[in-house]
Structure formats: structure tokens, C-alpha cells
PDB file of C-alpha atoms in Angstrom:
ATOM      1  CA  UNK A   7      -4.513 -12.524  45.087  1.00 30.00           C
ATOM      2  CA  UNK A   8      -1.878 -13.891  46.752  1.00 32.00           C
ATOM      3  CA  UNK A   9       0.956 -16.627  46.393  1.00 37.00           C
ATOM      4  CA  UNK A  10       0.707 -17.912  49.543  1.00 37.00           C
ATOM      5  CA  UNK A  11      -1.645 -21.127  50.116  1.00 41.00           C
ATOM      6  CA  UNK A  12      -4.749 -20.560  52.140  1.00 43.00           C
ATOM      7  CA  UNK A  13      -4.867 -23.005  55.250  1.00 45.00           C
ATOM      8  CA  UNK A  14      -7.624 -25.024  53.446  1.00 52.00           C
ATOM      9  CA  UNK A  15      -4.698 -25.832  50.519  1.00 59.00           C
ATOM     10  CA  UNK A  16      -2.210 -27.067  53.250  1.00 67.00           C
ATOM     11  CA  UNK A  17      -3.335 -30.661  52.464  1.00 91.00           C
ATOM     12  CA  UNK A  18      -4.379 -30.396  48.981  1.00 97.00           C
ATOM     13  CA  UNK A  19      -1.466 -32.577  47.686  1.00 97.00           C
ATOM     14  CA  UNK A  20       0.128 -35.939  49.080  1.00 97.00           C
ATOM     15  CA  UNK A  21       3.421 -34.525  48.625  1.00 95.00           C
ATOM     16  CA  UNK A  22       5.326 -37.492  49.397  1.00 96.00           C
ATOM     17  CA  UNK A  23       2.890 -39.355  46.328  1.00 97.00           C
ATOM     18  CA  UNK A  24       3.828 -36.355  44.233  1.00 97.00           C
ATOM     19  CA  UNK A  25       7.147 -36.650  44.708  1.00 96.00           C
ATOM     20  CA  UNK A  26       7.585 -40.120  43.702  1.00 96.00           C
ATOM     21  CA  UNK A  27       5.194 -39.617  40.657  1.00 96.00           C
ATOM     22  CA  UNK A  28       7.482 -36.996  39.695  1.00 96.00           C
ATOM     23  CA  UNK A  29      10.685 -39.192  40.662  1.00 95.00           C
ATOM     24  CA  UNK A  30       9.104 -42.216  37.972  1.00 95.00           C
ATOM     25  CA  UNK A  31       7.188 -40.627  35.368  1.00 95.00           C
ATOM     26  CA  UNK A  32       8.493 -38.653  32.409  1.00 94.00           C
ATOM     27  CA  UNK A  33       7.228 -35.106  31.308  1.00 94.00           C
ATOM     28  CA  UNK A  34       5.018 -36.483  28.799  1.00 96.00           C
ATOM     29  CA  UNK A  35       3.723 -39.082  31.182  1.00 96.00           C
ATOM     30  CA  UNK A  36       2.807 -36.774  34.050  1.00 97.00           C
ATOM     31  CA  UNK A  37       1.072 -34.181  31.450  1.00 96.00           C
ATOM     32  CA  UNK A  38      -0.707 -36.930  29.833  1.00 97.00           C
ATOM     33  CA  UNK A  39      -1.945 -38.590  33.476  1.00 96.00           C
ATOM     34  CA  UNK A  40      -2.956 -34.282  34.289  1.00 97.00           C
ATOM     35  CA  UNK A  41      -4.811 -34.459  30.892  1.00 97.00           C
ATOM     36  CA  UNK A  42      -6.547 -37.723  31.945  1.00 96.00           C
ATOM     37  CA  UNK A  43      -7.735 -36.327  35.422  1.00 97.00           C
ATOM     38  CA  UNK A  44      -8.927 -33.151  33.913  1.00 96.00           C
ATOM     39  CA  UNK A  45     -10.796 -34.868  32.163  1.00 95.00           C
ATOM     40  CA  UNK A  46     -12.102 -37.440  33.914  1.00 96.00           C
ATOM     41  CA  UNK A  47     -12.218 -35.880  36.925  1.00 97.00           C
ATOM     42  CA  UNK A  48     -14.600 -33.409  35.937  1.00 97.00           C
ATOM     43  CA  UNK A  49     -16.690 -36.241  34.294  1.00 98.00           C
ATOM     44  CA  UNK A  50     -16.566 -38.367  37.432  1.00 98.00           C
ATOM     45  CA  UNK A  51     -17.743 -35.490  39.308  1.00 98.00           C
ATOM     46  CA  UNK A  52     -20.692 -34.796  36.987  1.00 98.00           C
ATOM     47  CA  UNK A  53     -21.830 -38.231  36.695  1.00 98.00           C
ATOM     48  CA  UNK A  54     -21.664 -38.844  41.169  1.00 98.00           C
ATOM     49  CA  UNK A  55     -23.974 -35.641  41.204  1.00 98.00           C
ATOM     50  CA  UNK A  56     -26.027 -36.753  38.837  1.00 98.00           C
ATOM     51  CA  UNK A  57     -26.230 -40.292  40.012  1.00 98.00           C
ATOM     52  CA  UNK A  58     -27.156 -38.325  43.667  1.00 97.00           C
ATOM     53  CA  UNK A  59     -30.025 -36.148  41.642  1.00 97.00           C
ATOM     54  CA  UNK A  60     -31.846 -38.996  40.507  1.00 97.00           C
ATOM     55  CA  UNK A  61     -31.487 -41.175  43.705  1.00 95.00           C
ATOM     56  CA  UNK A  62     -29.042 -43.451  42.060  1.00 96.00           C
ATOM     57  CA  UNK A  63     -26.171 -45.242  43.887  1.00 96.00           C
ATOM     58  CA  UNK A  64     -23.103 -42.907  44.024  1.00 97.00           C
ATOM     59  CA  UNK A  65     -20.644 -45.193  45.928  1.00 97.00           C
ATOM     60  CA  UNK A  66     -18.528 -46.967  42.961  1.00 97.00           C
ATOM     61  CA  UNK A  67     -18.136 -42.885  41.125  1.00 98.00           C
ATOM     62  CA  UNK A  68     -17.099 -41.975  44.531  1.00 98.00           C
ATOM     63  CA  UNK A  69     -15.158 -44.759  44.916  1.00 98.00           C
ATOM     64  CA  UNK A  70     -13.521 -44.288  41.784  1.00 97.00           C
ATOM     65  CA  UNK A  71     -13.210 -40.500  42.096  1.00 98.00           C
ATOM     66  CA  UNK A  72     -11.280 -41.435  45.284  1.00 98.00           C
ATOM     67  CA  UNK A  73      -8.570 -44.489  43.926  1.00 97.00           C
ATOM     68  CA  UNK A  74      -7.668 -41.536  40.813  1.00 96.00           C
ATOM     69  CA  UNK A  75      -7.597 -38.438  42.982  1.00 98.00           C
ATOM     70  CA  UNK A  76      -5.160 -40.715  45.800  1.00 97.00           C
ATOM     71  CA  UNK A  77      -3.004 -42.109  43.408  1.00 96.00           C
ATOM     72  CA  UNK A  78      -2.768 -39.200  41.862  1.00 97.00           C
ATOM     73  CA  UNK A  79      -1.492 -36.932  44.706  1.00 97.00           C
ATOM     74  CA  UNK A  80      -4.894 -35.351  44.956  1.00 98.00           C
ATOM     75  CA  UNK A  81      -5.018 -35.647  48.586  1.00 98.00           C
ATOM     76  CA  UNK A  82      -8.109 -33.410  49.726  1.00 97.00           C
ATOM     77  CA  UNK A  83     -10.103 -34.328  46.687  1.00 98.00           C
ATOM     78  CA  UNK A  84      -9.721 -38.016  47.446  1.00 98.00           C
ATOM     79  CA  UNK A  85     -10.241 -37.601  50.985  1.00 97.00           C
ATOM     80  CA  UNK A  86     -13.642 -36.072  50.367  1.00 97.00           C
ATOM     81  CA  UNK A  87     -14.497 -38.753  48.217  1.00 98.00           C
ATOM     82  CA  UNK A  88     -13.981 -41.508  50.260  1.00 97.00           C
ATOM     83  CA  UNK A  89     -16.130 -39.967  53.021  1.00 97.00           C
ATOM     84  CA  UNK A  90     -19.346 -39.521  50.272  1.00 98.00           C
ATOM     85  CA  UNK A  91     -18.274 -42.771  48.790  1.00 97.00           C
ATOM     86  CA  UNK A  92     -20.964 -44.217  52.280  1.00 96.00           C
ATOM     87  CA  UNK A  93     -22.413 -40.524  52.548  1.00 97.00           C
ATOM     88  CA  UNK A  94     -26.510 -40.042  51.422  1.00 97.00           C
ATOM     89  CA  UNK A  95     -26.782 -38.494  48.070  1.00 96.00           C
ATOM     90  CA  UNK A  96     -27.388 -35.348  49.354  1.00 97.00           C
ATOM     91  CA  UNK A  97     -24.359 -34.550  50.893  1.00 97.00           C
ATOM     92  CA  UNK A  98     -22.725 -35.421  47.411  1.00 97.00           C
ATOM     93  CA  UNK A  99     -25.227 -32.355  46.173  1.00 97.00           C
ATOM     94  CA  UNK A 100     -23.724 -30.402  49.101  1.00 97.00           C
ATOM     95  CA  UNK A 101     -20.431 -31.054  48.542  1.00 97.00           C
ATOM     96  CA  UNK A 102     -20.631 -30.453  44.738  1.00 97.00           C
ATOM     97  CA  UNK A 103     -19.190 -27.341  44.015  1.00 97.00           C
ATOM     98  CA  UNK A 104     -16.560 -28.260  46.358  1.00 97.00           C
ATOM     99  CA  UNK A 105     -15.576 -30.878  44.837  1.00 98.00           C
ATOM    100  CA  UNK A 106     -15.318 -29.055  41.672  1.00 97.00           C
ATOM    101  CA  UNK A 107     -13.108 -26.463  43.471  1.00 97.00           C
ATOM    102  CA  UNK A 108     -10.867 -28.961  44.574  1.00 98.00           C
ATOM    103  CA  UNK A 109     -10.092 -30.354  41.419  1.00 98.00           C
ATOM    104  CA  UNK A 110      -9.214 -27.257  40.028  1.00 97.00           C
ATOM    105  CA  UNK A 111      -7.014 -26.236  42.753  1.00 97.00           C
ATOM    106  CA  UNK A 112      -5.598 -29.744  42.894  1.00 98.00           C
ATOM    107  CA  UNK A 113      -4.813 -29.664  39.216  1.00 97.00           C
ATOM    108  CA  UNK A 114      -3.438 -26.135  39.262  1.00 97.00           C
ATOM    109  CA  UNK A 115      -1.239 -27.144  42.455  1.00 97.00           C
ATOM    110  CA  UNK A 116      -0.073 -30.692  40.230  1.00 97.00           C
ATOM    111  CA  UNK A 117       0.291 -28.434  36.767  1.00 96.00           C
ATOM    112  CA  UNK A 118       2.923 -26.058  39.025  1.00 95.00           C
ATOM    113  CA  UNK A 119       5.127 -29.269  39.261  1.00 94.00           C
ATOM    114  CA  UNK A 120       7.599 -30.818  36.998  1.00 90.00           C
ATOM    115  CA  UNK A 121       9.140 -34.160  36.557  1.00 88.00           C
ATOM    116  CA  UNK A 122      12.708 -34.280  37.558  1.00 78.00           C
ATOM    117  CA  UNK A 123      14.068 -35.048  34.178  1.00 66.00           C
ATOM    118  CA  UNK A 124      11.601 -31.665  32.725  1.00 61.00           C
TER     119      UNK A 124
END
């Protein structure tokens, strides 16, 4: 494997949102917000797919999934949920492991950063 991002990970991050997250927030802040999207992330995720399984409305988890992943800095992640925030359910079941695969590679990308005061 190499270091070098794939051309899909050239817009994984908002840098310039990164940037002044890192600028404001301490270390212990910007683990604790990482800690909070890991986790909720992944249970946002689960609950928009299974909301899209059993025919449910998706568009507030997607909505939702988009507002954390944008303010965040997780700028592909939130771009894809925006677009199945109005998207049929099953596109969300298409997209799914995708969107699990861009939360880990947008939290591995936001975990390589430190604050400026770290």
C-alpha cells in the first residue's frame, strides 16, 4: 500500500473546515468530536440503511449524517449524504458500503491531523 492518496481521496476532507477546526479546538476537543463521529457516524449509517430496508423515510438520518460529516471536515461523506438525503431508499442500500468506507477513510484522514497547540 501506498502513501499517496488515490484520486477518489482528493476531496475527502474540506481542508479549509479542517484547518479552522484545528485553528479553534484543543487536542482534547478535536479527539473527543473524532470519538463522537466514530461513533455516531457509524450509528447514523446503520440506522439510514435500515430505515431504507424497511421502506422507512431516510431523509432526516441523511440529513443529519450530512450537517456532522460537513461540519466536521468530512467533505465526500457529507456530500454523498446530501444527495441520498432526496435519493429512493435503494440507492441508500447501494451506496452503503460506501458510505461506510468513507467514514473510515475520512476518520483515518481527520485522526492524521493535529490541533495547532498538540
Amino acid at each position: 500500500m501506498t502513501d499517496m492518496p488515490n484520486a477518489q481521496d482528493a476531496d475527502l476532507l474540506d481542508e479549509e473546515q479542517v484547518s479552522l477546526l484545528l485553528e479553534v479546538l484543543t487536542a482534547e476537543d478535536w479527539s473527543a468530536s473524532l470519538d463522537g463521529f466514530t461513533d455516531n457516524g457509524r450509528k447514523t449509517i446503520d440506522s439510514m440503511i435500515a430505515q431504507a430496508r424497511a421502506g422507512e423515510p431516510h431523509n432526516r438520518t441523511a440529513h443529519t449524517l450530512k450537517g456532522t460529516s460537513l461540519n466536521l471536515g468530512a467533505a465526500a461523506l457529507g456530500r454523498l449524504a446530501k444527495e441520498l438525503e432526496q435519493a429512493p431508499a435503494t440507492s441508500v442500500l447501494v451506496q452503503a458500503e460506501r458510505l461506510y468506507d468513507l467514514l473510515d477513510r475520512s476518520l483515518g484522514a481527520l485522526r492524521a491531523r493535529k490541533p495547532q497547540g498538540a
